């Protein structure tokens, strides 16, 4: 087994760096429980699948629009969201920022795309359901990482944790501004965000402030 002294986690398989923090692992490798098949040029293959899926979705929207199944503005909006999502995923694959950073950035992207969809369609579905569910997913993701990594997550990923807590109040703000007419999920999201923020401030404020101070240091 290989061991990450930073995350305090053991890993099986022939790994050189920790999948969570990208730091070097120590110890001797052991056979993985589920061995990975060798793939030639995995990054290029993944990018090809992303572009293929995005292109297929755009062509499907064009076909449905041509057949009169969906209006042109909806087809154009969905195609734009698909293209933006594909480019962002491609950027994550190329830069490889790590699982935690990649997932956090992706959740923030989904919130931004949902707000854009609402501005273009004025559909209450986005403000009442989609955005609160995405925010709750981000908060659940943060809670899981806090349980697994404790102080290390608050110290290293402070900016993502702060962003997720702030974004948790977005659905409530939309309700107060009259953009959402079904508030239960917004109230739940704001409550969970407040509880998470209070927990971090009370129990992990030193690690959080230490990680936040790094953002302002050159």
Short mmCIF file of C-alpha atoms in Angstrom, two decimals:
data_model
loop_
_atom_site.label_atom_id
_atom_site.label_comp_id
_atom_site.label_asym_id
_atom_site.label_seq_id
_atom_site.Cartn_x
_atom_site.Cartn_y
_atom_site.Cartn_z
CA UNK A 1 0.00 0.00 0.00
CA UNK A 2 1.12 3.53 -0.71
CA UNK A 3 0.40 6.26 1.82
CA UNK A 4 -0.26 9.99 1.60
CA UNK A 5 1.10 11.66 4.72
CA UNK A 6 -0.82 14.83 3.89
CA UNK A 7 -4.31 13.33 3.46
CA UNK A 8 -3.69 10.40 5.86
CA UNK A 9 -5.08 7.95 3.30
CA UNK A 10 -3.74 4.61 1.95
CA UNK A 11 -3.95 3.79 -1.76
CA UNK A 12 -3.65 0.52 -3.62
CA UNK A 13 -2.31 0.25 -7.15
CA UNK A 14 0.81 1.63 -8.77
CA UNK A 15 0.27 5.33 -8.04
CA UNK A 16 2.99 7.96 -7.76
CA UNK A 17 0.91 10.92 -6.58
CA UNK A 18 -2.14 11.26 -4.35
CA UNK A 19 -5.39 11.53 -6.40
CA UNK A 20 -6.75 14.05 -3.86
CA UNK A 21 -3.89 16.50 -3.31
CA UNK A 22 -1.42 15.52 -6.07
CA UNK A 23 1.43 15.11 -3.55
CA UNK A 24 3.99 12.26 -3.83
CA UNK A 25 3.05 8.98 -2.14
CA UNK A 26 5.33 6.92 0.09
CA UNK A 27 5.55 3.17 0.53
CA UNK A 28 5.51 0.16 -1.77
CA UNK A 29 2.77 -0.29 -4.39
CA UNK A 30 0.24 -3.08 -4.00
CA UNK A 31 -2.09 -4.56 -6.64
CA UNK A 32 -5.23 -2.51 -7.16
CA UNK A 33 -8.56 -4.04 -6.21
CA UNK A 34 -9.89 -3.12 -9.65
CA UNK A 35 -6.87 -2.97 -12.00
CA UNK A 36 -7.03 -0.37 -14.74
CA UNK A 37 -6.65 -1.50 -18.34
CA UNK A 38 -3.84 0.19 -20.21
CA UNK A 39 -5.13 2.99 -22.44
CA UNK A 40 -3.04 4.68 -25.09
CA UNK A 41 -3.01 8.46 -24.75
CA UNK A 42 -5.87 8.63 -22.20
CA UNK A 43 -6.12 12.42 -22.23
CA UNK A 44 -6.59 12.61 -26.00
CA UNK A 45 -9.13 9.79 -25.87
CA UNK A 46 -11.14 11.52 -23.13
CA UNK A 47 -11.05 14.82 -25.01
CA UNK A 48 -12.25 13.04 -28.15
CA UNK A 49 -15.21 11.58 -26.25
CA UNK A 50 -16.05 15.02 -24.81
CA UNK A 51 -16.01 16.63 -28.25
CA UNK A 52 -17.99 13.74 -29.75
CA UNK A 53 -20.66 13.93 -27.05
CA UNK A 54 -20.90 17.72 -27.32
CA UNK A 55 -21.10 17.60 -31.11
CA UNK A 56 -23.75 14.87 -31.03
CA UNK A 57 -25.83 16.90 -28.58
CA UNK A 58 -25.58 20.03 -30.75
CA UNK A 59 -26.57 18.09 -33.89
CA UNK A 60 -29.49 16.56 -31.99
CA UNK A 61 -30.70 20.02 -30.98
CA UNK A 62 -30.40 21.19 -34.59
CA UNK A 63 -32.39 18.18 -35.81
CA UNK A 64 -35.15 18.65 -33.23
CA UNK A 65 -35.31 22.34 -34.08
CA UNK A 66 -35.52 21.56 -37.79
CA UNK A 67 -38.37 19.11 -37.16
CA UNK A 68 -40.22 21.72 -35.12
CA UNK A 69 -40.06 19.75 -31.88
CA UNK A 70 -38.36 22.56 -29.94
CA UNK A 71 -38.22 26.31 -30.66
CA UNK A 72 -35.00 27.82 -32.07
CA UNK A 73 -34.21 29.88 -28.97
CA UNK A 74 -34.27 26.80 -26.73
CA UNK A 75 -32.15 24.83 -29.21
CA UNK A 76 -29.61 27.65 -29.38
CA UNK A 77 -29.52 27.99 -25.59
CA UNK A 78 -29.02 24.27 -24.98
CA UNK A 79 -26.34 24.11 -27.69
CA UNK A 80 -24.48 27.02 -26.10
CA UNK A 81 -24.61 25.38 -22.67
CA UNK A 82 -23.37 22.08 -24.13
CA UNK A 83 -20.47 23.79 -25.92
CA UNK A 84 -19.47 25.77 -22.81
CA UNK A 85 -19.64 22.62 -20.71
CA UNK A 86 -17.55 20.68 -23.22
CA UNK A 87 -14.86 23.37 -23.37
CA UNK A 88 -14.69 23.56 -19.59
CA UNK A 89 -14.38 19.78 -19.21
CA UNK A 90 -11.70 19.73 -21.90
CA UNK A 91 -9.79 22.42 -20.00
CA UNK A 92 -10.00 20.37 -16.80
CA UNK A 93 -8.64 17.31 -18.58
CA UNK A 94 -5.72 19.21 -20.10
CA UNK A 95 -4.74 21.19 -16.98
CA UNK A 96 -5.49 18.34 -14.54
CA UNK A 97 -6.00 20.57 -11.46
CA UNK A 98 -6.90 17.60 -9.28
CA UNK A 99 -10.22 16.02 -8.41
CA UNK A 100 -11.21 18.45 -5.64
CA UNK A 101 -10.40 21.63 -7.57
CA UNK A 102 -11.94 20.26 -10.77
CA UNK A 103 -15.19 19.22 -9.10
CA UNK A 104 -15.49 22.53 -7.22
CA UNK A 105 -14.93 24.58 -10.38
CA UNK A 106 -17.41 22.42 -12.30
CA UNK A 107 -20.15 22.96 -9.71
CA UNK A 108 -19.57 26.72 -9.86
CA UNK A 109 -19.79 26.53 -13.66
CA UNK A 110 -23.14 24.73 -13.43
CA UNK A 111 -24.50 27.47 -11.15
CA UNK A 112 -23.37 30.14 -13.62
CA UNK A 113 -24.88 28.30 -16.59
CA UNK A 114 -28.16 27.84 -14.72
CA UNK A 115 -28.34 31.57 -13.97
CA UNK A 116 -27.63 32.29 -17.64
CA UNK A 117 -30.39 29.90 -18.71
CA UNK A 118 -32.85 31.64 -16.40
CA UNK A 119 -31.90 35.08 -17.73
CA UNK A 120 -32.48 33.91 -21.29
CA UNK A 121 -35.65 31.85 -20.74
CA UNK A 122 -37.19 33.34 -17.55
CA UNK A 123 -38.20 29.77 -16.65
CA UNK A 124 -38.94 29.42 -12.93
CA UNK A 125 -37.68 25.83 -13.14
CA UNK A 126 -34.06 27.00 -13.01
CA UNK A 127 -34.40 29.26 -9.96
CA UNK A 128 -36.75 27.00 -8.01
CA UNK A 129 -35.18 23.58 -8.65
CA UNK A 130 -31.98 23.48 -10.70
CA UNK A 131 -29.90 26.12 -8.89
CA UNK A 132 -30.90 25.00 -5.34
CA UNK A 133 -30.15 21.36 -6.19
CA UNK A 134 -26.72 22.29 -7.59
CA UNK A 135 -25.95 24.39 -4.50
CA UNK A 136 -27.04 21.56 -2.18
CA UNK A 137 -24.82 19.16 -4.16
CA UNK A 138 -21.86 21.52 -3.72
CA UNK A 139 -22.51 21.77 0.03
CA UNK A 140 -22.82 17.98 0.34
CA UNK A 141 -19.53 17.64 -1.56
CA UNK A 142 -17.85 20.04 0.89
CA UNK A 143 -19.23 18.16 3.91
CA UNK A 144 -17.93 14.87 2.52
CA UNK A 145 -14.46 16.32 1.98
CA UNK A 146 -14.46 17.89 5.45
CA UNK A 147 -15.26 14.48 6.94
CA UNK A 148 -12.48 12.82 4.93
CA UNK A 149 -9.77 15.47 5.01
CA UNK A 150 -10.78 17.66 7.97
CA UNK A 151 -8.32 20.54 8.51
CA UNK A 152 -6.45 19.96 5.25
CA UNK A 153 -9.50 20.72 3.10
CA UNK A 154 -10.31 23.96 4.95
CA UNK A 155 -6.70 25.12 4.71
CA UNK A 156 -5.95 24.20 1.09
CA UNK A 157 -9.31 24.82 -0.57
CA UNK A 158 -10.52 27.79 1.48
CA UNK A 159 -11.61 29.83 -1.53
CA UNK A 160 -13.80 27.02 -2.89
CA UNK A 161 -15.34 26.42 0.53
CA UNK A 162 -16.13 30.12 0.94
CA UNK A 163 -17.59 30.31 -2.58
CA UNK A 164 -19.83 27.29 -1.95
CA UNK A 165 -21.11 28.73 1.35
CA UNK A 166 -21.87 32.07 -0.33
CA UNK A 167 -23.49 30.37 -3.33
CA UNK A 168 -25.73 28.47 -0.92
CA UNK A 169 -27.59 31.73 -0.28
CA UNK A 170 -28.14 32.48 -3.99
CA UNK A 171 -31.49 30.58 -4.16
CA UNK A 172 -32.78 32.54 -1.14
CA UNK A 173 -31.71 35.83 -2.73
CA UNK A 174 -33.58 34.84 -5.91
CA UNK A 175 -36.70 34.16 -3.82
CA UNK A 176 -36.44 37.51 -2.03
CA UNK A 177 -36.02 39.29 -5.37
CA UNK A 178 -39.12 37.58 -6.76
CA UNK A 179 -37.32 35.44 -9.35
CA UNK A 180 -38.39 32.16 -7.73
CA UNK A 181 -41.93 31.27 -6.69
CA UNK A 182 -41.28 27.91 -4.99
CA UNK A 183 -39.05 28.64 -1.96
CA UNK A 184 -38.76 25.34 0.03
CA UNK A 185 -35.47 24.24 -1.56
CA UNK A 186 -34.10 27.77 -1.28
CA UNK A 187 -34.77 27.83 2.47
CA UNK A 188 -33.21 24.37 2.91
CA UNK A 189 -30.17 25.43 0.90
CA UNK A 190 -29.69 28.63 2.91
CA UNK A 191 -30.10 26.73 6.19
CA UNK A 192 -27.51 24.10 5.20
CA UNK A 193 -25.13 26.79 4.01
CA UNK A 194 -25.47 28.70 7.29
CA UNK A 195 -24.88 25.54 9.35
CA UNK A 196 -21.80 24.63 7.29
CA UNK A 197 -20.43 28.16 7.57
CA UNK A 198 -21.00 28.18 11.33
CA UNK A 199 -19.33 24.77 11.73
CA UNK A 200 -16.27 25.84 9.76
CA UNK A 201 -16.00 29.14 11.63
CA UNK A 202 -16.29 27.52 15.08
CA UNK A 203 -14.15 24.41 14.58
CA UNK A 204 -11.85 25.18 11.62
CA UNK A 205 -11.49 28.95 11.60
CA UNK A 206 -7.70 28.89 12.08
CA UNK A 207 -7.20 26.59 9.09
CA UNK A 208 -9.74 28.56 7.05
CA UNK A 209 -8.18 31.94 7.83
CA UNK A 210 -4.74 30.51 7.16
CA UNK A 211 -5.84 29.28 3.75
CA UNK A 212 -7.65 32.53 3.01
CA UNK A 213 -4.60 34.64 3.86
CA UNK A 214 -2.67 32.84 1.12
CA UNK A 215 -5.04 34.35 -1.45
CA UNK A 216 -3.78 37.85 -0.61
CA UNK A 217 -0.09 37.04 -0.36
CA UNK A 218 2.06 37.41 -3.45
#
